Amino acid sequence: MSDRTDRPAFTFEGQDAYDALSAALADAVVILDPGGEVAFADSSLGGILGFDPHQVECRPFLDLVHPDDAVHLEEAGFWTAPPPFEREFRMRTAAGGWVWVRALSPATDRTGGRPETLERVLGNQALLLVRDRRGSAPVRDANDLIHRAFDAVNNLVVVTDVRLPDNPLVVVNQNFVDTTGYPREEIIGKNCRFLQVRPDGTRDDDGDGQAEALAQIREAVAEGTPAEVLLRNYRKDGSLFYNRLYLTPIRNPAGEVTHFVGVQNDVTREIEQRDQVDRQRRLLRAFFDSAPFLMGVVEFDGEQVRHQTANEGALALFASGGGSVGDIEGATLAELGFPGSEAALWRRQVEACAASGEPVHFRTVFPWGADPDVPGTRHLDVVVNTTEGAGPLFSYVAEDVTERRRADRERRLLAAAVEQAAEPIVVTGTEVDEPGPRILYANAAHARVFGYEVGEIVGRSPRMFQGAKSDRAVLDRVRKRLEAGEPVQAETINYRKDGSEFVLQWEIAPVRDEEGALVNWVGTQRDVTDRRQLEREILEVAAREQEKMAQDLHDGLGQVLTGAAFRLQALVHALERMGEDALVADALRSRELVENALGQARAIARGLFPVNIEPDGLADALARLAADGAQAFDIDCAFRGDDVVCPSREHAGHLYRIAQEALANAARHGRASSIGLSLTAADGVAVLSVRDDGVGISDTALAGGEGLGLRTMRYRADRVGGEFEVRPRDGGGTVVSVAFEPVAMAEEGE
């Protein structure tokens, strides 16, 4: 047997690391050869039995066991039983007495067998843990607790041996095995860098602080100092986890570092939550900077208002005012370009917010202190609020309301103009079906014309003003245009509150939102009763004068020209008898001229006589009008068209007079060489048009600013419920047209 100072007969790789850990344990370690002889016993066994453990080496283990104990009966030796196993028996002490001990097998791997590491180290030998079972319960419990705590601790605990090549793992706890998925036999003896291998086999040693953390570990190991780092590690299944490693050196009695203990924490959830918070912070900052408002946070210490942060919009505004925005944190209002008066205004608002704990609203302008009415001045609405219920931090949001203020001013002006307009104006909803669109607004002129108070008509339909004499065909045409979302102009008889009737002309236009959707109708109305009466009287006077002129042309000039033609014919006969052939030719030419003049006089007379056209005779009348026009004005004038039936003789007469007036204007004032009349019908709408190739019509005339003719034609178009239009013709000239409903549409409306 060797001395106490001699090395034991049995040694193994990493034994010193084991000694460093087992020294703190109360269990004794005993290694038996297959025959049951003691190959190795550590000092703890001597503590239990009271003699040098070397004294038992090479002795049968059972010689130390009480002969009456049951372990003697196990044929192959209890140490050969499949692990895990546990036996209790008595062992002889140095004093000759007996002590109860418990012998346990070492820990097993996941399959229940002996770990591969022990297989490699022990071969066919057996390892026992011998525990003192005497009355020192605290010692036994502490010993047991240390074993269980090492494996049960929530941290991942490893021990490395810096004296061995590549500083390998020599001890790992069960939580390390469970968390990483690596069994002990695969990792004992390896450097811990295998945790940095990605699923694709590459090593994760760079990016996001990984390289710096690894360098810090290498430095700590080299210098024998503690370290704390955050690593990206990978489990055996390839899944990523974040590992916060606390590295601590272990020194021997001489002060030399022999091992490192690594206490590791899986902080994946913490890192993911941190990353999520960072993402949310970045999103919040992005929103903060992209917000259409000026936003910031200030601190008020009772004396100064200092910025802590501000968004891009606010910084840009401060910079444009000459402020220094390079380092916003801690900047005073003066440093950000606020003049004294503006800084005092903001301070008062912050003080008020601090005193009340409630949001404070105020208005200001930029450039600071500028005249609010000067073009280019920006108007800001500012709200200051506490961020923590009561100072010292306050947030503010400033909205640029310049455009809103301008739009509000324009709306107020428009509202005033509409309210003070001399003509009735109403705004309605978009409903068309019964009970019809509701009136949402009516101006004072509307109340004055109709005799109602505004409150009496708001919420009701404009149909309340219609009655027995209101033209149903006109109302149906209006409804059709409203259903199509199109503007419409019309007139018919309406009724005041007192029951009196009057002729109302109105123009209805759609109001659409930014998306183009119809949201309202706005109607401009006017009482045209007196105007229509005057126009009728003028037309009647004009008709009588035209009839008188036609009679004078027919009975006066016509008779004279007829007599002249007869006299010239007699002269021709006389000259023929005299043989004056040259004079005969002159007389014939003179007679032809007189006859042409007679034809023109008769055509003019026919145009001046009152017309009485049947509802289905408009096309024939227009064809004759074209022929008479060609003869009267000596121009190219033709008609083409469909057989359109008018609702009445009055309608046909008005349409004929419109065509007659347009033709005469084109020949006399437009200096046209070609005029075309047409009457067409399609999709329930008939169109009468007169086109010429003359010099065109002036903008003033188009606007209705000159000429009785245009006003008369518009009046006649209104009388038939038509839409009158005058426009330039492509290529030169003018187009006059009237769109109206033929009789078929009128019957359908009824």
XYZ file of C-alpha atoms in Angstrom:
750
model
C 0.000 0.000 0.000
C 1.122 3.528 -0.703
C 1.416 6.505 1.625
C -1.272 9.099 2.047
C 0.757 11.396 -0.160
C 1.058 8.908 -2.990
C -1.259 9.256 -5.928
C -4.006 6.601 -5.964
C -3.542 3.557 -8.111
C -6.573 4.538 -10.167
C -6.570 7.864 -12.041
C -8.618 9.194 -14.941
C -8.747 12.212 -17.237
C -10.405 15.173 -15.542
C -9.923 13.706 -12.048
C -8.703 17.005 -10.687
C -11.852 18.709 -11.956
C -13.869 16.032 -10.272
C -11.901 16.495 -7.046
C -12.648 20.217 -7.160
C -16.386 19.503 -7.191
C -16.556 16.375 -5.016
C -14.526 17.923 -2.212
C -17.657 19.752 -1.177
C -19.772 16.581 -1.206
C -20.298 14.182 1.737
C -20.587 11.091 -0.489
C -17.529 8.918 -0.844
C -16.527 7.608 -4.259
C -15.424 4.007 -4.546
C -14.382 2.183 -7.725
C -14.534 -1.641 -7.764
C -13.013 -4.028 -10.235
C -15.251 -6.817 -11.669
C -14.316 -9.123 -8.790
C -15.370 -6.602 -6.174
C -11.930 -5.449 -5.075
C -11.438 -1.768 -4.297
C -9.517 -0.100 -7.110
C -9.978 3.430 -5.780
C -11.471 5.138 -2.727
C -11.438 8.873 -2.132
C -10.767 10.637 1.131
C -14.460 10.874 1.984
C -14.546 7.137 2.614
C -11.791 7.619 5.191
C -13.959 10.200 6.859
C -16.768 7.669 7.187
C -14.672 4.656 8.347
C -11.926 6.490 10.212
C -8.833 5.269 8.318
C -6.797 6.130 5.255
C -8.793 5.065 2.179
C -5.608 3.732 0.617
C -5.663 0.993 3.248
C -8.697 -0.561 1.637
C -7.398 -0.518 -1.911
C -6.986 -3.969 -3.454
C -9.160 -5.509 -0.714
C -12.535 -7.149 -1.416
C -15.191 -4.540 -0.729
C -17.459 -7.087 0.976
C -14.725 -7.732 3.596
C -15.645 -4.313 4.939
C -19.380 -5.166 5.086
C -21.068 -6.783 8.114
C -21.367 -10.525 7.429
C -25.031 -10.596 8.374
C -26.093 -7.939 5.871
C -28.118 -9.006 2.811
C -25.692 -7.693 0.188
C -23.566 -10.805 0.850
C -26.389 -12.885 -0.611
C -26.316 -11.249 -4.043
C -24.520 -13.819 -6.162
C -22.753 -11.595 -8.698
C -22.237 -8.685 -6.349
C -24.689 -5.873 -5.875
C -22.425 -3.434 -7.774
C -23.138 -5.341 -10.999
C -26.873 -4.731 -10.755
C -28.376 -2.583 -13.562
C -28.386 1.075 -12.563
C -29.881 2.833 -10.884
C -29.614 0.865 -7.675
C -29.332 1.598 -3.952
C -28.289 -0.645 -1.011
C -27.969 -0.096 2.746
C -25.551 -2.063 4.897
C -23.006 -1.762 7.712
C -19.272 -1.216 7.225
C -16.410 -1.806 9.668
C -14.733 1.271 11.153
C -11.082 1.678 12.185
C -12.188 1.380 15.838
C -13.732 -2.033 15.145
C -17.293 -0.860 15.222
C -19.922 -0.749 12.476
C -21.536 2.178 10.667
C -24.612 2.145 8.471
C -24.002 3.422 4.940
C -25.980 3.734 1.733
C -24.337 2.718 -1.547
C -25.780 4.261 -4.743
C -25.088 3.811 -8.421
C -24.069 6.941 -10.371
C -26.504 8.896 -12.570
C -27.728 7.286 -15.775
C -28.154 8.686 -19.264
C -31.507 9.212 -21.006
C -31.726 5.547 -21.961
C -31.305 4.431 -18.322
C -27.834 3.049 -18.931
C -24.462 4.125 -17.687
C -23.289 7.301 -19.481
C -20.805 6.821 -22.278
C -18.297 8.973 -20.406
C -18.215 6.559 -17.470
C -17.953 3.664 -19.859
C -14.912 5.296 -21.431
C -13.301 6.093 -18.064
C -14.192 2.973 -16.001
C -14.362 0.299 -18.602
C -15.557 -2.872 -16.798
C -15.186 -1.346 -13.350
C -18.058 -0.161 -11.168
C -18.458 3.136 -9.386
C -20.255 3.472 -6.051
C -21.319 6.507 -4.074
C -21.136 5.638 -0.385
C -23.159 7.817 1.988
C -22.856 7.860 5.797
C -26.199 6.824 7.343
C -25.272 7.484 10.948
C -27.180 9.929 13.118
C -25.708 13.101 11.464
C -28.859 13.881 9.503
C -27.882 17.443 8.630
C -24.676 16.207 7.019
C -26.460 13.492 5.096
C -29.220 15.860 4.004
C -26.723 18.506 2.946
C -24.797 15.956 0.938
C -27.965 14.732 -0.747
C -29.167 18.283 -1.294
C -25.957 19.317 -3.039
C -26.313 16.433 -5.490
C -29.945 17.164 -6.193
C -29.515 20.937 -6.319
C -26.700 20.739 -8.864
C -28.966 18.914 -11.293
C -32.211 20.606 -10.300
C -31.042 24.233 -10.434
C -32.829 26.236 -13.156
C -29.566 27.571 -14.515
C -27.395 25.753 -16.974
C -24.187 24.983 -15.039
C -20.961 23.725 -16.579
C -17.372 23.326 -15.394
C -14.374 23.522 -17.712
C -10.763 22.594 -17.042
C -8.339 25.238 -18.252
C -5.411 22.889 -17.682
C -6.598 20.566 -20.422
C -6.227 21.325 -24.122
C -8.976 23.632 -25.487
C -10.521 24.174 -22.037
C -13.095 21.326 -22.345
C -16.272 20.682 -20.409
C -15.718 18.228 -17.560
C -19.019 18.598 -15.662
C -22.504 19.721 -16.785
C -25.755 19.697 -14.834
C -29.004 18.074 -15.923
C -30.664 21.377 -16.880
C -27.848 22.025 -19.348
C -28.500 18.624 -20.890
C -32.259 19.163 -20.997
C -32.053 22.689 -22.407
C -29.459 22.084 -25.104
C -30.596 18.585 -26.025
C -27.023 17.280 -25.957
C -26.433 14.153 -23.817
C -23.401 14.269 -21.522
C -21.486 11.627 -23.434
C -21.515 13.843 -26.551
C -20.183 16.979 -24.923
C -17.940 16.056 -21.976
C -14.377 16.663 -23.128
C -15.416 19.240 -25.759
C -15.107 23.014 -25.777
C -18.451 24.749 -25.352
C -18.202 26.447 -28.732
C -20.310 23.642 -30.257
C -23.286 25.678 -29.027
C -22.420 28.332 -31.628
C -22.926 26.026 -34.624
C -25.927 26.858 -36.788
C -28.187 24.170 -38.305
C -26.340 24.546 -41.637
C -23.025 23.721 -39.950
C -21.580 27.246 -40.038
C -20.399 28.943 -36.887
C -22.284 31.986 -35.589
C -19.385 34.135 -34.443
C -20.187 37.608 -35.786
C -22.907 40.239 -35.879
C -25.082 41.900 -33.233
C -22.380 41.729 -30.553
C -21.557 38.011 -30.967
C -17.923 38.561 -31.942
C -17.413 40.996 -29.050
C -18.923 38.520 -26.552
C -16.673 35.689 -27.742
C -13.637 37.942 -27.529
C -14.598 38.864 -23.965
C -14.781 35.142 -23.031
C -11.357 34.460 -24.513
C -9.924 37.421 -22.632
C -11.488 36.288 -19.327
C -10.129 32.748 -19.722
C -6.701 34.056 -20.626
C -6.570 36.434 -17.672
C -8.484 34.280 -15.182
C -11.158 36.919 -14.553
C -14.951 36.779 -14.311
C -17.071 37.757 -17.276
C -20.686 38.300 -18.198
C -21.754 38.075 -21.853
C -24.815 37.495 -24.014
C -24.466 34.800 -26.688
C -26.524 33.385 -29.477
C -26.457 29.604 -29.011
C -28.103 26.710 -30.808
C -29.662 23.553 -29.388
C -28.951 20.161 -30.869
C -32.199 20.408 -32.872
C -30.918 23.647 -34.449
C -33.258 26.034 -32.627
C -31.795 29.338 -31.516
C -31.698 30.456 -27.915
C -30.074 33.421 -26.234
C -27.654 32.558 -23.435
C -26.559 35.005 -20.752
C -23.320 33.500 -19.429
C -21.736 34.309 -16.074
C -18.186 32.964 -16.127
C -16.320 32.528 -12.764
C -12.778 31.191 -12.256
C -11.983 28.452 -9.641
C -8.550 28.635 -8.019
C -6.554 26.015 -6.151
C -4.968 26.723 -2.733
C -1.988 28.178 -4.558
C -4.187 30.763 -6.236
C -3.892 29.225 -9.671
C -6.974 29.081 -11.921
C -7.737 25.458 -12.598
C -11.364 25.568 -13.716
C -14.128 27.892 -14.778
C -17.723 27.559 -13.685
C -20.193 28.803 -16.250
C -23.659 29.643 -15.026
C -25.885 30.108 -18.049
C -29.407 31.456 -18.375
C -31.767 30.925 -21.292
C -32.919 34.523 -21.820
C -34.565 33.946 -25.207
C -37.937 35.245 -24.058
C -36.302 38.285 -22.487
C -34.380 39.055 -25.701
C -37.467 38.484 -27.859
C -39.470 40.787 -25.605
C -36.653 43.320 -25.748
C -36.582 43.069 -29.546
C -40.333 43.444 -29.642
C -40.092 46.522 -27.436
C -37.365 47.863 -29.737
C -39.543 47.232 -32.790
C -42.482 48.920 -31.126
C -40.227 51.801 -30.132
C -38.993 52.143 -33.717
C -42.547 51.979 -35.044
C -43.627 54.566 -32.514
C -40.724 56.789 -33.500
C -41.554 56.312 -37.181
C -45.151 57.296 -36.455
C -43.908 60.146 -34.293
C -41.692 61.490 -37.087
C -44.197 60.906 -39.912
C -47.195 62.375 -38.090
C -48.740 65.377 -39.860
C -48.415 67.338 -36.626
C -45.581 69.026 -34.792
C -44.950 66.895 -31.697
C -42.511 66.985 -28.822
C -41.855 66.374 -25.134
C -40.581 69.143 -22.848
C -39.426 69.306 -19.256
C -40.315 72.198 -16.969
C -38.246 72.773 -13.858
C -40.170 75.839 -12.729
C -37.845 78.176 -14.592
C -37.005 76.841 -18.016
C -38.916 74.826 -20.596
C -36.454 72.381 -22.121
C -37.038 69.956 -24.944
C -36.399 66.274 -24.410
C -37.384 65.183 -27.908
C -39.306 66.400 -30.957
C -40.437 64.843 -34.210
C -39.079 65.651 -37.651
C -41.847 68.147 -38.405
C -41.133 70.169 -35.274
C -37.356 70.061 -35.822
C -37.766 71.263 -39.402
C -39.925 74.168 -38.216
C -37.441 75.136 -35.489
C -34.559 74.967 -37.966
C -36.404 77.146 -40.489
C -36.784 79.733 -37.732
C -33.060 79.814 -37.041
C -33.049 77.360 -34.129
C -30.204 74.984 -33.315
C -31.602 71.466 -33.515
C -28.386 69.431 -33.603
C -28.884 68.228 -30.028
C -32.514 68.600 -29.095
C -32.295 66.989 -25.661
C -32.093 69.673 -23.009
C -32.402 72.538 -25.494
C -34.182 75.644 -24.201
C -36.824 77.441 -26.224
C -34.384 80.287 -26.850
C -31.814 77.847 -28.247
C -34.496 76.543 -30.615
C -35.110 80.012 -32.021
C -38.104 81.092 -29.901
C -38.074 84.856 -29.329
C -38.724 86.090 -25.798
C -42.427 86.761 -26.243
C -43.074 83.363 -27.859
C -41.031 81.525 -25.214
C -43.019 83.337 -22.512
C -46.288 82.259 -24.191
C -45.246 78.590 -24.224
C -44.006 78.777 -20.630
C -47.361 80.178 -19.458
C -49.209 77.337 -21.156
C -46.929 74.704 -19.613
C -47.326 76.332 -16.190
C -51.117 76.312 -16.590
C -51.036 72.626 -17.549
C -48.801 71.831 -14.569
C -51.137 73.701 -12.208
C -54.367 72.112 -13.442
C -53.146 68.715 -14.560
C -55.470 69.143 -17.550
C -54.680 69.700 -21.243
C -54.199 73.347 -22.255
C -55.037 74.628 -25.731
C -53.626 77.756 -27.317
C -52.941 79.238 -30.746
C -49.851 80.830 -32.180
C -48.268 81.686 -35.524
C -45.017 80.966 -37.313
C -42.726 82.760 -38.020
C -42.998 83.491 -34.320
C -44.735 86.794 -33.706
C -45.672 87.335 -37.377
C -48.790 89.232 -38.473
C -51.530 86.575 -38.675
C -53.009 88.113 -41.830
C -49.770 88.322 -43.814
C -49.647 85.743 -46.626
C -47.268 82.914 -45.797
C -47.921 83.003 -42.056
C -48.597 79.544 -40.615
C -51.292 79.208 -37.979
C -50.716 76.580 -35.286
C -53.219 75.039 -32.871
C -51.251 73.677 -29.898
C -52.353 71.320 -27.101
C -50.070 70.826 -24.078
C -50.672 67.854 -21.789
C -48.925 66.171 -18.877
C -47.211 62.857 -19.583
C -47.278 61.557 -16.015
C -50.337 63.233 -14.540
C -48.307 66.109 -13.129
C -44.947 67.398 -14.474
C -42.149 67.691 -14.928
C -42.593 66.165 -18.420
C -45.183 67.579 -20.809
C -46.102 66.603 -24.342
C -47.389 68.953 -27.002
C -49.090 68.479 -30.345
C -49.221 71.432 -32.732
C -51.425 71.216 -35.821
C -50.865 73.499 -38.791
C -54.383 74.835 -39.403
C -53.439 77.435 -42.008
C -55.350 75.737 -44.819
C -58.269 74.892 -42.549
C -58.417 78.508 -41.383
C -58.377 79.729 -44.988
C -61.044 77.190 -45.960
C -63.171 78.161 -42.951
C -62.908 81.810 -43.906
C -63.898 81.010 -47.486
C -66.813 78.908 -46.243
C -68.001 81.736 -44.036
C -67.804 84.170 -46.944
C -69.620 81.719 -49.191
C -72.279 81.096 -46.555
C -72.777 84.840 -46.143
C -73.000 85.320 -49.915
C -75.532 82.494 -50.258
C -77.588 83.741 -47.332
C -77.667 87.296 -48.681
C -78.258 86.295 -52.315
C -81.301 87.909 -53.902
C -82.457 84.636 -55.458
C -83.724 81.571 -53.571
C -81.084 78.880 -52.950
C -81.715 75.473 -51.396
C -79.512 72.496 -50.557
C -81.156 69.079 -50.406
C -80.305 65.468 -49.830
C -79.911 63.042 -52.704
C -83.146 61.062 -52.311
C -85.304 60.930 -55.434
C -88.057 58.482 -54.492
C -91.028 59.558 -52.409
C -91.207 61.758 -50.452
C -88.325 63.210 -52.449
C -85.103 64.938 -51.427
C -85.221 66.633 -48.019
C -84.382 70.321 -47.798
C -81.291 70.752 -45.634
C -80.803 74.489 -46.114
C -82.786 77.413 -47.549
C -81.639 81.025 -47.628
C -83.632 84.100 -46.657
C -84.564 84.847 -50.271
C -86.246 81.450 -50.522
C -88.369 82.215 -47.476
C -89.248 85.609 -48.925
C -90.269 84.258 -52.360
C -92.305 81.305 -51.078
C -93.754 82.978 -48.010
C -92.575 80.304 -45.553
C -90.287 80.646 -42.577
C -87.068 78.689 -43.095
C -87.896 76.439 -40.146
C -91.164 75.442 -41.833
C -89.479 73.942 -44.896
C -86.209 72.431 -43.632
C -86.602 68.679 -43.524
C -89.417 68.658 -46.067
C -89.357 67.978 -49.820
C -89.470 70.722 -52.504
C -92.531 68.894 -53.793
C -94.477 70.819 -51.152
C -94.381 73.799 -53.537
C -95.953 71.925 -56.493
C -99.631 71.819 -57.350
C -102.291 71.182 -59.921
C -100.786 73.405 -62.629
C -97.210 72.178 -62.196
C -96.141 70.619 -65.519
C -95.868 66.870 -64.918
C -93.718 66.349 -67.997
C -91.197 68.928 -66.749
C -91.093 67.329 -63.294
C -90.576 63.874 -64.791
C -87.711 65.202 -66.904
C -86.137 66.711 -63.771
C -86.493 63.440 -61.900
C -84.854 61.515 -64.722
C -81.847 63.840 -64.742
C -81.524 63.648 -60.961
C -81.572 59.852 -61.064
C -78.700 60.030 -63.554
C -76.792 62.391 -61.235
C -76.788 65.129 -63.899
C -77.461 68.868 -63.600
C -80.821 70.078 -64.853
C -82.571 73.359 -65.684
C -86.339 73.662 -65.863
C -89.333 75.819 -65.002
C -92.978 75.300 -64.153
C -95.685 76.716 -61.965
C -95.080 76.571 -58.191
C -97.226 77.709 -55.254
C -96.546 80.051 -52.347
C -97.707 79.446 -48.786
C -100.814 81.606 -49.427
C -101.748 79.430 -52.432
C -100.840 81.972 -55.091
C -99.107 80.543 -58.137
C -96.040 81.806 -59.952
C -93.612 80.584 -62.587
C -90.424 79.238 -60.972
C -87.257 78.636 -62.932
C -84.543 76.571 -61.259
C -81.117 75.160 -61.953
C -80.060 72.073 -59.960
C -76.428 70.999 -59.774
C -74.873 67.950 -58.027
C -72.476 68.354 -55.113
C -69.850 65.606 -54.937
C -67.217 64.659 -52.361
C -63.504 64.052 -52.965
C -64.255 60.543 -54.225
C -66.803 61.812 -56.726
C -69.780 60.428 -54.837
C -73.012 62.451 -54.910
C -73.705 63.940 -51.477
C -76.145 66.808 -52.098
C -78.086 68.814 -54.636
C -77.927 72.609 -54.713
C -80.712 74.504 -56.435
C -80.752 78.125 -57.560
C -84.269 79.424 -58.184
C -85.909 82.553 -59.484
C -89.438 83.866 -59.911
C -89.785 84.463 -63.676
C -93.507 85.117 -63.727
C -93.212 88.761 -64.768
C -90.406 88.015 -67.199
C -92.374 85.260 -68.897
C -95.438 87.517 -69.114
C -93.325 90.268 -70.674
C -91.706 87.804 -73.078
C -95.131 86.515 -74.143
C -96.337 90.018 -74.715
C -93.216 90.857 -76.717
C -93.675 87.735 -78.815
C -97.308 88.537 -79.369
C -96.461 92.114 -80.432
C -93.662 90.788 -82.643
C -96.026 88.236 -84.136
C -98.594 90.933 -84.925
C -95.933 93.156 -86.466
C -94.595 90.234 -88.482
C -98.084 89.442 -89.689
C -98.608 93.091 -90.735
C -95.224 93.106 -92.494
C -96.061 89.841 -94.204
C -99.397 91.275 -95.338
C -97.710 94.430 -96.617
C -95.127 92.365 -98.485
C -97.777 90.125 -99.945
C -100.387 92.765 -100.761
C -98.095 95.715 -101.491
C -94.664 94.793 -102.795
C -95.950 91.443 -104.055
C -98.643 93.097 -106.192
C -96.203 95.676 -107.525
C -93.667 92.990 -108.485
C -96.443 90.892 -110.057
C -97.583 93.889 -112.138
C -94.005 94.632 -113.153
C -93.566 91.053 -114.293
C -96.721 91.249 -116.473
C -95.601 94.549 -118.011
C -92.173 93.105 -118.780
C -93.819 90.089 -120.406
C -95.920 92.414 -122.603
C -92.764 94.352 -123.494
C -91.073 91.126 -124.530
C -93.937 90.322 -126.932
C -93.861 93.842 -128.404
C -90.110 93.759 -128.963
C -90.403 90.336 -130.584
C -92.899 91.726 -133.105
C -90.564 94.626 -133.814
C -87.651 92.249 -134.375
C -85.548 93.819 -131.590
C -83.893 90.621 -130.517
C -81.213 92.286 -128.375
C -83.822 94.216 -126.446
C -85.936 91.079 -126.074
C -83.067 89.374 -124.233
C -82.667 92.321 -121.879
C -86.386 92.376 -121.174
C -86.400 88.637 -120.389
C -83.515 89.077 -117.942
C -85.350 91.921 -116.246
C -88.513 89.845 -115.985
C -86.507 86.962 -114.409
C -85.053 89.316 -111.814
C -88.482 90.645 -110.962
C -89.869 87.128 -110.637
C -86.975 86.150 -108.347
C -87.633 89.187 -106.217
C -91.297 88.238 -106.116
C -90.374 84.700 -104.974
C -88.131 86.054 -102.194
C -90.851 88.465 -101.090
C -93.365 85.669 -100.917
C -90.876 83.423 -98.982
C -90.227 86.215 -96.502
C -93.930 86.806 -96.175
C -94.553 83.124 -95.471
C -91.905 83.198 -92.746
C -93.508 86.196 -91.139
C -97.029 84.814 -91.124
C -98.108 82.993 -87.916
C -97.365 79.268 -88.084
C -99.885 76.581 -87.304
C -97.955 73.355 -87.487
C -99.507 70.057 -86.539
C -97.652 68.000 -83.865
C -96.555 65.488 -86.514
C -95.758 68.096 -89.156
C -92.574 69.659 -87.795
C -90.255 67.769 -90.164
C -92.202 68.910 -93.268
C -92.310 72.485 -91.997
C -88.533 72.488 -91.432
C -87.968 71.106 -94.942
C -90.025 74.005 -96.404
C -88.150 76.441 -94.149
C -84.826 75.181 -95.559
C -86.075 75.572 -99.115
C -87.420 79.097 -98.462
C -84.145 80.014 -96.762
C -82.127 78.851 -99.731
C -84.283 80.976 -102.023
C -84.525 84.020 -99.765
C -80.814 84.232 -98.947
C -79.425 82.573 -102.077
C -77.344 80.064 -100.067
C -77.000 76.282 -99.738
C -79.630 75.293 -97.158
C -80.887 71.729 -96.616
C -82.857 69.680 -94.078
C -82.522 66.074 -92.980
C -84.425 64.427 -90.186
C -86.778 61.931 -88.635
C -90.524 62.060 -88.249
C -90.655 63.347 -84.702
C -94.063 63.950 -83.120
C -94.266 67.008 -80.831
C -96.489 67.094 -77.747
C -98.640 69.925 -79.174
C -99.016 72.559 -81.886
C -97.564 75.108 -79.477
C -94.454 72.982 -79.040
C -94.082 72.525 -82.791
C -94.544 76.267 -83.364
C -91.883 77.234 -80.819
C -89.397 74.754 -82.291
C -90.093 76.023 -85.811
C -89.494 79.629 -84.743
C -86.194 78.634 -83.062
C -85.019 77.032 -86.317
C -86.241 80.056 -88.310
C -84.412 82.524 -86.045
C -81.213 80.481 -86.091
C -81.306 80.193 -89.870
C -81.859 83.928 -90.315
C -79.050 84.798 -87.883
C -76.641 82.461 -89.702
C -77.492 83.994 -93.105
C -77.606 87.656 -92.072
C -75.022 87.963 -89.294
C -72.933 84.821 -89.622
C -72.404 85.311 -93.399
C -72.806 81.565 -93.855
C -72.608 79.963 -97.288
C -74.068 76.647 -96.105
C -76.707 75.924 -93.454
C -77.951 72.516 -92.347
C -81.154 71.825 -90.388
C -81.657 68.459 -88.693
C -84.263 66.775 -86.490
C -83.238 63.487 -84.896
C -84.502 61.214 -82.125
C -82.687 58.571 -80.094
C -83.134 57.028 -76.633
C -86.315 59.003 -76.014
C -84.717 62.412 -76.701
C -85.258 64.521 -79.829
C -82.759 67.149 -80.976
C -83.392 70.046 -83.360
C -80.161 71.626 -84.593
C -79.089 74.313 -87.026
C -75.432 74.265 -88.163
C -73.672 76.855 -90.311
C -70.178 77.477 -91.689
C -70.183 81.213 -91.036
C -67.936 83.473 -88.981
C -69.194 82.100 -85.652
C -70.740 83.757 -82.637
C -69.036 86.060 -80.136
C -68.323 85.075 -76.528
C -70.582 87.884 -75.366
C -73.457 86.526 -77.411
C -72.761 83.001 -76.128
C -73.095 84.337 -72.581
C -76.472 85.785 -73.477
C -75.265 89.329 -73.282
C -76.567 90.666 -76.602
C -79.325 90.234 -79.104
C -83.033 89.729 -78.659
C -82.846 86.677 -80.932
C -80.890 84.492 -78.496
C -83.069 85.472 -75.572
C -86.170 84.723 -77.612
C -84.860 81.320 -78.633
C -84.010 80.491 -75.006
C -87.491 81.517 -73.963
C -89.095 79.307 -76.625
C -86.850 76.372 -75.605
C -87.945 76.819 -71.974
C -91.571 76.853 -73.094
C -91.202 73.372 -74.595
C -89.173 72.086 -71.624
C -86.104 71.791 -73.807
C -82.407 72.370 -73.222
C -81.128 75.159 -75.401
C -77.475 75.308 -76.422
C -75.366 77.568 -78.642
C -71.768 76.519 -79.267
C -68.997 76.998 -81.826
C -68.934 74.453 -84.654
C -65.815 72.391 -85.246
C -64.103 73.860 -88.285
C -65.870 77.217 -87.978
C -69.403 78.442 -87.700
C -72.094 77.946 -85.058
C -74.399 75.183 -83.818
C -77.766 76.013 -82.277
C -79.632 73.064 -80.761
C -82.651 72.232 -78.647
C -83.016 68.848 -76.924
C -86.615 68.000 -75.996
C -88.889 65.076 -75.281
C -91.080 64.039 -78.195
C -94.666 63.023 -77.622
C -93.820 59.389 -76.912
C -91.733 60.442 -73.911
C -94.442 62.809 -72.730
C -96.995 59.989 -72.776
C -94.551 57.717 -70.950
C -94.043 60.370 -68.257
C -97.789 60.740 -67.800
